mmCIF file of C-alpha atoms in Angstrom:
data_model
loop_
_atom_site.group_PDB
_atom_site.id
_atom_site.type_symbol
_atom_site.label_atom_id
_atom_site.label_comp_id
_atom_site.label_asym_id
_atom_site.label_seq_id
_atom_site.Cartn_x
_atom_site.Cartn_y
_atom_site.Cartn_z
ATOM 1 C CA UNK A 763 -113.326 12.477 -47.184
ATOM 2 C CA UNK A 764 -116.090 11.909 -49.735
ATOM 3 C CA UNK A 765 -118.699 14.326 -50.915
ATOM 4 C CA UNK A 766 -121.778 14.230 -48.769
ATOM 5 C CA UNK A 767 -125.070 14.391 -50.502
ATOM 6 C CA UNK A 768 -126.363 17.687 -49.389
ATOM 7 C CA UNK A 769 -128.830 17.831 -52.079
ATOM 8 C CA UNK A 770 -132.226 17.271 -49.938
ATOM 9 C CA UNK A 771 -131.207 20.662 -48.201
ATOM 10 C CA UNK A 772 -133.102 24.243 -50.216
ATOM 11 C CA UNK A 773 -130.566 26.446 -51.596
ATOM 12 C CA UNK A 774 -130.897 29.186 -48.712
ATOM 13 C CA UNK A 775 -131.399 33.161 -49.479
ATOM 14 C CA UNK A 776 -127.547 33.817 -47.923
ATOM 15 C CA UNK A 777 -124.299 34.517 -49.852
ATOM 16 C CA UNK A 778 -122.416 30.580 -50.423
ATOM 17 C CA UNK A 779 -120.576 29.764 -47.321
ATOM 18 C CA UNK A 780 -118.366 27.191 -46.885
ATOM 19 C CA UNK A 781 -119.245 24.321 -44.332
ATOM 20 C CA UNK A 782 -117.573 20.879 -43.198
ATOM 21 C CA UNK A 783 -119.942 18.030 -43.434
ATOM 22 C CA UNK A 784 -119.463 14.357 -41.854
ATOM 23 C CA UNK A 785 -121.538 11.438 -42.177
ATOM 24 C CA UNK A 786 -121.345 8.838 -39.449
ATOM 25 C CA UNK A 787 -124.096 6.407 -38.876
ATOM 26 C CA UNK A 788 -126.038 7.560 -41.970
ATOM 27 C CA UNK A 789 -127.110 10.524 -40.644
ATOM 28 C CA UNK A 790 -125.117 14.185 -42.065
ATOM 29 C CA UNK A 791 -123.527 16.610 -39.769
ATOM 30 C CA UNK A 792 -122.278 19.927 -39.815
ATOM 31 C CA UNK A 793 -119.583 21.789 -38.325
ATOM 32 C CA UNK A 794 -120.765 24.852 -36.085
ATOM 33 C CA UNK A 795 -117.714 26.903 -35.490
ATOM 34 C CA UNK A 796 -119.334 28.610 -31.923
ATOM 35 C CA UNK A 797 -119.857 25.410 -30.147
ATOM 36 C CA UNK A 798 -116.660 23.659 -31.937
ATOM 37 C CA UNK A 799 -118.482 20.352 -32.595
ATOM 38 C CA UNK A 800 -120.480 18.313 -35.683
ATOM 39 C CA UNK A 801 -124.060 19.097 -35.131
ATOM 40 C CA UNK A 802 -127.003 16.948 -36.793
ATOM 41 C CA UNK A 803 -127.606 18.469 -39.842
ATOM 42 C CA UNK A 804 -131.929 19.279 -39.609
ATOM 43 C CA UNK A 805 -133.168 21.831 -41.939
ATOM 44 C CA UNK A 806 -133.354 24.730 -38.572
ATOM 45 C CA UNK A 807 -129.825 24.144 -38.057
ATOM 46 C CA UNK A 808 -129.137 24.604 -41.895
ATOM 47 C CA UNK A 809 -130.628 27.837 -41.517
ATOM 48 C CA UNK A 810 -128.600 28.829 -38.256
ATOM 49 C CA UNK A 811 -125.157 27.617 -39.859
ATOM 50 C CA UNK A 812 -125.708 29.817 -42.309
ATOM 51 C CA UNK A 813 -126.371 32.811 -40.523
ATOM 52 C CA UNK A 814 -123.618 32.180 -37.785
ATOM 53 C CA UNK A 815 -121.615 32.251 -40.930
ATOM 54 C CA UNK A 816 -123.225 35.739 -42.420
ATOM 55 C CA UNK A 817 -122.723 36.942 -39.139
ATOM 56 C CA UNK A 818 -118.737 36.256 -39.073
ATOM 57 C CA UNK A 819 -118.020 36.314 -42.627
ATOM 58 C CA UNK A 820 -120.538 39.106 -44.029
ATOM 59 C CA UNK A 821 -121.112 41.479 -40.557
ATOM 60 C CA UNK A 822 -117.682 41.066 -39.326
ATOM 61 C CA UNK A 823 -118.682 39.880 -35.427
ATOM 62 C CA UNK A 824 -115.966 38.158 -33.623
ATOM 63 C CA UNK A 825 -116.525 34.482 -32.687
ATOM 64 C CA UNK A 826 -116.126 35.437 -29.313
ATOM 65 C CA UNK A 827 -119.072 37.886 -29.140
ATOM 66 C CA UNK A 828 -121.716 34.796 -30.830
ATOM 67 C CA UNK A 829 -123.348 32.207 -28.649
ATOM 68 C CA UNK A 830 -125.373 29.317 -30.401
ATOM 69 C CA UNK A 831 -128.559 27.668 -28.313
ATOM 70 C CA UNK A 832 -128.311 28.282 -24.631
ATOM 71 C CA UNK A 833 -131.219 28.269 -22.046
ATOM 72 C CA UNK A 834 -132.757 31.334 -20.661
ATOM 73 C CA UNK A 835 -135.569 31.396 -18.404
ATOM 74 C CA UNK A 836 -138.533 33.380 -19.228
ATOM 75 C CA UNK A 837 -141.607 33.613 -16.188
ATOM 76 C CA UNK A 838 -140.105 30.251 -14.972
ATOM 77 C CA UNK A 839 -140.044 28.819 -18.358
ATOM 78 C CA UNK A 840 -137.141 27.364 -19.948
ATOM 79 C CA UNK A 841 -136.509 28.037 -23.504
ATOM 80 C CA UNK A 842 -133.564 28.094 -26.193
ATOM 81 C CA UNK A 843 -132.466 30.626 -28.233
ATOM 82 C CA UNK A 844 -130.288 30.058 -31.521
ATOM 83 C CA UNK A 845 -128.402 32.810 -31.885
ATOM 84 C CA UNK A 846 -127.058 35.709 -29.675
ATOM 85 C CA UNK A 847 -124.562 37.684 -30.372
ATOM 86 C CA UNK A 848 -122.802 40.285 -27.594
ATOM 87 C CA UNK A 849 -121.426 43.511 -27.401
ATOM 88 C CA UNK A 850 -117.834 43.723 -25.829
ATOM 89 C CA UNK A 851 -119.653 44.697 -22.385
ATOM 90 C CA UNK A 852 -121.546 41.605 -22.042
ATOM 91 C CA UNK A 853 -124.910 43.243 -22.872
ATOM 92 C CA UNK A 854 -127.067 41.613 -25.737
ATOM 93 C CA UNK A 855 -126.727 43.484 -29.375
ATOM 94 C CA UNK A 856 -128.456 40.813 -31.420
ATOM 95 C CA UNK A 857 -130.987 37.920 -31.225
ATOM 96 C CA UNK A 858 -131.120 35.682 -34.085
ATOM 97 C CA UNK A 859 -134.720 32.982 -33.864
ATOM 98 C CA UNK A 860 -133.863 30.382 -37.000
ATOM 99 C CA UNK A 861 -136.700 28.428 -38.164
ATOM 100 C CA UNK A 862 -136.667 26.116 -40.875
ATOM 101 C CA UNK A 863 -137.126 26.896 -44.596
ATOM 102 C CA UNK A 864 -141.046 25.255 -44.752
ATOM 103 C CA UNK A 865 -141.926 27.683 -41.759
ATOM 104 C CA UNK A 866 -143.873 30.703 -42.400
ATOM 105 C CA UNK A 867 -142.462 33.525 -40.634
ATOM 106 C CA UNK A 868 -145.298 35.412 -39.058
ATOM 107 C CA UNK A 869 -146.282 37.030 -36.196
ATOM 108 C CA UNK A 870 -145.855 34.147 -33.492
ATOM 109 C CA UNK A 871 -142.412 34.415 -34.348
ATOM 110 C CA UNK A 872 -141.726 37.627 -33.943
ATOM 111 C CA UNK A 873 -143.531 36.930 -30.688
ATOM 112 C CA UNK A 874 -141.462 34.421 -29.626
ATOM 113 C CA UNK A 875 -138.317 36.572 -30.282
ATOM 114 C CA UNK A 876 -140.194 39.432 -28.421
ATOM 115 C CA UNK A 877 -141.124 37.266 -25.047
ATOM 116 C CA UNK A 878 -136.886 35.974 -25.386
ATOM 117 C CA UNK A 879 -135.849 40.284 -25.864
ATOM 118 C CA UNK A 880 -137.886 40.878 -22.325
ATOM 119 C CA UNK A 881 -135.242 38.812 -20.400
ATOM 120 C CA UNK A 882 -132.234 39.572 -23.118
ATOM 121 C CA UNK A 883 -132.755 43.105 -23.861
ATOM 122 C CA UNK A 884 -131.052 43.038 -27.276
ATOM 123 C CA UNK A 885 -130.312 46.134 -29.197
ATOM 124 C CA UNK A 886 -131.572 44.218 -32.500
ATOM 125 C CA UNK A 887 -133.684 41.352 -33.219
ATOM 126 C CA UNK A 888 -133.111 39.174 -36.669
ATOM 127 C CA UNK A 889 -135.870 36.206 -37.275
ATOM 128 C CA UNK A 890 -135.314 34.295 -40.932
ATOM 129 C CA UNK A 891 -136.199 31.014 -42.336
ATOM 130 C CA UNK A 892 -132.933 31.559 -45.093
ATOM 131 C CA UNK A 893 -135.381 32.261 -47.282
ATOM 132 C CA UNK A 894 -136.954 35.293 -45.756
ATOM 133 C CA UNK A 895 -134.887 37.695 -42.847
ATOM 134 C CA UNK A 896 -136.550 40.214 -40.851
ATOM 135 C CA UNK A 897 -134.389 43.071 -39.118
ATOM 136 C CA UNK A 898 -135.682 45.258 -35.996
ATOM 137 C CA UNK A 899 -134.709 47.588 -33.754
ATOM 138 C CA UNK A 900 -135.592 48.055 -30.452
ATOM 139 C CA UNK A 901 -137.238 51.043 -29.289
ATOM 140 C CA UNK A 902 -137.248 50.368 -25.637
ATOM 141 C CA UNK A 903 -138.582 53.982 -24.533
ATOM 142 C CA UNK A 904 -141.780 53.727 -26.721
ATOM 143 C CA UNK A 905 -141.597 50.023 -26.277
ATOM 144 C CA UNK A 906 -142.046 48.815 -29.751
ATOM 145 C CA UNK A 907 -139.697 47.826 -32.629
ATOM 146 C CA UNK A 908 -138.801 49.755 -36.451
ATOM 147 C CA UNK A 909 -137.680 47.510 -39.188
ATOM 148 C CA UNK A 910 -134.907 47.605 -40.837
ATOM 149 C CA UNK A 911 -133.302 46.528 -44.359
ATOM 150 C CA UNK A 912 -130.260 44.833 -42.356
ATOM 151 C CA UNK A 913 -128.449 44.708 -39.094
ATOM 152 C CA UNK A 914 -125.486 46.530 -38.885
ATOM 153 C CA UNK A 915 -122.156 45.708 -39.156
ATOM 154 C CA UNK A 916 -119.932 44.988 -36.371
ATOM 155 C CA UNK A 917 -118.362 48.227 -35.240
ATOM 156 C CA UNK A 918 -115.665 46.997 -32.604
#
């Protein structure tokens, strides 16, 4: 296989991970590991390769607890979240909202991953650019979220 040009893509704020590229019809893709197929390679999903991959290879989740884009409804509403990871139960520890590296994190993103937590219920929210990662917490009794400097590690 030849090198791909990858160049046009920013040099994201995660450790180097190692990806498989393809190039078919002039356009790049990239492996994602969680849905097991070659996914156009846009500057968001950059971004969530990467943290899929901090999330295996840096937290220590299992495959088998992550889930990449899936619909949830939200007051009839359809959406798409990018990354969920679960705890062994089935409940939600972690929502991950990617955006790409030109967006400006601010707070209609963390109100998007806010209005996705009310039908998800996630322990911990992540939002990042992979330039800039936010961490929370959920407090559900007092109904507000703490930030923190990281989420945790998987504890099995």
């Amino acid at each position: 296989m030849k090198k791909l040009k990858i160049s046009v893509l920013p040099k994201l704020n995660f450790p180097e991970f190692s990806f498989r590229f393809k190039n078919s019809e002039n356009k790049v893709s990239i492996f994602d590991c969680i849905r097991k197929k070659f996914m156009i390679l846009q500057p968001e999903e950059w971004v969530r390769q990467h943290c899929v991959h901090y999330l295996i290879d840096v937290k220590k989740y299992p495959i088998s607890l992550i889930n990449v884009e899936k619909e949830l409804t939200i007051n009839t509403l359809k959406k798409r979240y990018d990354i969920v990871v679960f705890n062994p139960d089935g409940s939600i520890h972690i929502i991950v909202e990617c955006k790409a590296p030109k967006i400006t994190i601010n707070q209609q993103t963390f109100d998007q991953i806010a209005r996705y937590n009310t039908a998800l219920n996630a322990t911990y929210l992540m939002v990042t650019n992979g330039l800039n990662h936010y961490y929370c917490q959920m407090d559900f009794k007092n109904e507000r979220y703490q930030f923190l400097k990281d989420i945790p590690e998987y504890r099995g």
